Structures are given as C-alpha cells and as structure tokens.
C-alpha cells in the first residue's frame, strides 16, 4: 500500500493514472515544458537552421526514392545489353 493508505499501490494502472493527473495539474495553465517545448521550437522563428515545410520534405523523399528506383531499372536494362 502507499504511504498513508490513501492511494493505489505502486505499479498498478490506477497509480499510473493518478500520477499522470498529478503531473498535469502541477504544471498549471502556463507551464508548457518538456517535450512539447522542444517540439514547438522547431516551428518558431527563433530556431536556427533551414526552414523547410513537412510537405517539401515529403516530396523530396518520394522524389529521391523514385530516382533510385529509376536508376535500378536503367542499370538492369544496361546490364542486359
């Protein structure tokens, strides 16, 4: 049992839910920290580096994959002749 006998035992799902509730209320309304603070830093104007939208990254990845596939096909055709 927990100290004082007023909470669920450690390691149970109820204890995990209670701990999560406690952490959410402890941060308050203005406490944006942890992983969310670092993730939001990628989309602010203050972050250093190249600014590329996720759509551009997706198009470039698909383009690179198709370019490699075309090179494989051309290599097979060239090897046959």
PDB file of C-alpha atoms in Angstrom:
ATOM      1  CA  UNK A   1       0.000   0.000   0.000  1.00  0.00           C
ATOM      2  CA  UNK A   2       1.014   3.598  -0.456  1.00  0.00           C
ATOM      3  CA  UNK A   3       2.084   5.744   2.465  1.00  0.00           C
ATOM      4  CA  UNK A   4      -0.915   6.790   4.492  1.00  0.00           C
ATOM      5  CA  UNK A   5      -3.089   4.192   2.760  1.00  0.00           C
ATOM      6  CA  UNK A   6      -4.963   6.777   0.702  1.00  0.00           C
ATOM      7  CA  UNK A   7      -3.788   5.924  -2.821  1.00  0.00           C
ATOM      8  CA  UNK A   8      -3.457   2.940  -5.122  1.00  0.00           C
ATOM      9  CA  UNK A   9      -0.483   0.600  -4.918  1.00  0.00           C
ATOM     10  CA  UNK A  10       2.617   1.384  -6.940  1.00  0.00           C
ATOM     11  CA  UNK A  11       2.832  -0.319 -10.312  1.00  0.00           C
ATOM     12  CA  UNK A  12      -0.906  -0.535 -10.909  1.00  0.00           C
ATOM     13  CA  UNK A  13      -2.776   1.186 -13.733  1.00  0.00           C
ATOM     14  CA  UNK A  14      -4.661   3.284 -11.185  1.00  0.00           C
ATOM     15  CA  UNK A  15      -1.393   4.537  -9.722  1.00  0.00           C
ATOM     16  CA  UNK A  16      -0.116   5.471 -13.179  1.00  0.00           C
ATOM     17  CA  UNK A  17      -3.330   7.388 -13.927  1.00  0.00           C
ATOM     18  CA  UNK A  18      -3.143   9.190 -10.592  1.00  0.00           C
ATOM     19  CA  UNK A  19       0.469  10.119 -11.220  1.00  0.00           C
ATOM     20  CA  UNK A  20      -0.405  11.451 -14.669  1.00  0.00           C
ATOM     21  CA  UNK A  21      -3.245  13.540 -13.231  1.00  0.00           C
ATOM     22  CA  UNK A  22      -0.905  14.896 -10.565  1.00  0.00           C
ATOM     23  CA  UNK A  23       1.703  15.894 -13.171  1.00  0.00           C
ATOM     24  CA  UNK A  24      -0.839  17.637 -15.401  1.00  0.00           C
ATOM     25  CA  UNK A  25      -2.255  19.745 -12.593  1.00  0.00           C
ATOM     26  CA  UNK A  26       1.172  20.544 -11.119  1.00  0.00           C
ATOM     27  CA  UNK A  27       2.323  22.280 -14.325  1.00  0.00           C
ATOM     28  CA  UNK A  28      -0.554  24.736 -14.322  1.00  0.00           C
ATOM     29  CA  UNK A  29      -2.009  26.507 -17.317  1.00  0.00           C
ATOM     30  CA  UNK A  30       1.169  28.367 -18.276  1.00  0.00           C
ATOM     31  CA  UNK A  31       3.623  25.501 -17.900  1.00  0.00           C
ATOM     32  CA  UNK A  32       4.473  24.410 -21.444  1.00  0.00           C
ATOM     33  CA  UNK A  33       7.652  22.496 -20.916  1.00  0.00           C
ATOM     34  CA  UNK A  34       9.236  19.154 -21.522  1.00  0.00           C
ATOM     35  CA  UNK A  35       8.986  17.583 -24.961  1.00  0.00           C
ATOM     36  CA  UNK A  36       6.265  19.958 -26.151  1.00  0.00           C
ATOM     37  CA  UNK A  37       8.513  22.955 -25.537  1.00  0.00           C
ATOM     38  CA  UNK A  38      11.323  21.496 -27.613  1.00  0.00           C
ATOM     39  CA  UNK A  39       8.960  20.362 -30.368  1.00  0.00           C
ATOM     40  CA  UNK A  40       7.441  23.828 -30.683  1.00  0.00           C
ATOM     41  CA  UNK A  41      10.922  25.281 -31.024  1.00  0.00           C
ATOM     42  CA  UNK A  42      11.206  23.716 -34.497  1.00  0.00           C
ATOM     43  CA  UNK A  43       8.317  25.844 -35.733  1.00  0.00           C
ATOM     44  CA  UNK A  44       9.266  29.204 -34.249  1.00  0.00           C
ATOM     45  CA  UNK A  45      11.182  31.979 -35.963  1.00  0.00           C
ATOM     46  CA  UNK A  46      13.900  31.865 -33.299  1.00  0.00           C
ATOM     47  CA  UNK A  47      15.083  28.352 -34.169  1.00  0.00           C
ATOM     48  CA  UNK A  48      18.328  28.219 -36.152  1.00  0.00           C
ATOM     49  CA  UNK A  49      18.754  26.340 -39.407  1.00  0.00           C
ATOM     50  CA  UNK A  50      16.980  25.802 -42.685  1.00  0.00           C
ATOM     51  CA  UNK A  51      13.217  26.280 -42.674  1.00  0.00           C
ATOM     52  CA  UNK A  52      11.533  23.534 -44.744  1.00  0.00           C
ATOM     53  CA  UNK A  53       7.866  22.632 -44.520  1.00  0.00           C
ATOM     54  CA  UNK A  54       6.877  18.990 -43.967  1.00  0.00           C
ATOM     55  CA  UNK A  55       5.295  18.870 -47.448  1.00  0.00           C
ATOM     56  CA  UNK A  56       8.603  19.779 -49.085  1.00  0.00           C
ATOM     57  CA  UNK A  57      10.370  17.055 -47.104  1.00  0.00           C
ATOM     58  CA  UNK A  58       7.742  14.518 -48.194  1.00  0.00           C
ATOM     59  CA  UNK A  59       8.022  15.465 -51.883  1.00  0.00           C
ATOM     60  CA  UNK A  60      11.827  15.386 -51.768  1.00  0.00           C
ATOM     61  CA  UNK A  61      11.807  11.940 -50.117  1.00  0.00           C
ATOM     62  CA  UNK A  62       9.412  10.488 -52.677  1.00  0.00           C
ATOM     63  CA  UNK A  63      11.476  12.057 -55.467  1.00  0.00           C
ATOM     64  CA  UNK A  64      14.676  10.528 -54.108  1.00  0.00           C
ATOM     65  CA  UNK A  65      13.075   7.083 -53.787  1.00  0.00           C
ATOM     66  CA  UNK A  66      11.741   7.239 -57.346  1.00  0.00           C
ATOM     67  CA  UNK A  67      15.137   8.434 -58.661  1.00  0.00           C
ATOM     68  CA  UNK A  68      16.861   5.449 -57.049  1.00  0.00           C
ATOM     69  CA  UNK A  69      14.210   3.089 -58.466  1.00  0.00           C
ATOM     70  CA  UNK A  70      14.728   4.531 -61.969  1.00  0.00           C
ATOM     71  CA  UNK A  71      18.486   4.103 -61.613  1.00  0.00           C
ATOM     72  CA  UNK A  72      17.949   0.447 -60.673  1.00  0.00           C
ATOM     73  CA  UNK A  73      15.756  -0.134 -63.718  1.00  0.00           C
ATOM     74  CA  UNK A  74      18.245   1.607 -66.030  1.00  0.00           C
ATOM     75  CA  UNK A  75      21.063  -0.421 -64.532  1.00  0.00           C
ATOM     76  CA  UNK A  76      19.214  -3.668 -65.212  1.00  0.00           C
ATOM     77  CA  UNK A  77      18.468  -2.617 -68.808  1.00  0.00           C
ATOM     78  CA  UNK A  78      22.055  -1.537 -69.417  1.00  0.00           C
ATOM     79  CA  UNK A  79      23.397  -4.803 -67.967  1.00  0.00           C
ATOM     80  CA  UNK A  80      21.228  -6.915 -70.315  1.00  0.00           C
ATOM     81  CA  UNK A  81      22.596  -5.276 -73.488  1.00  0.00           C
TER      82      UNK A  81
END
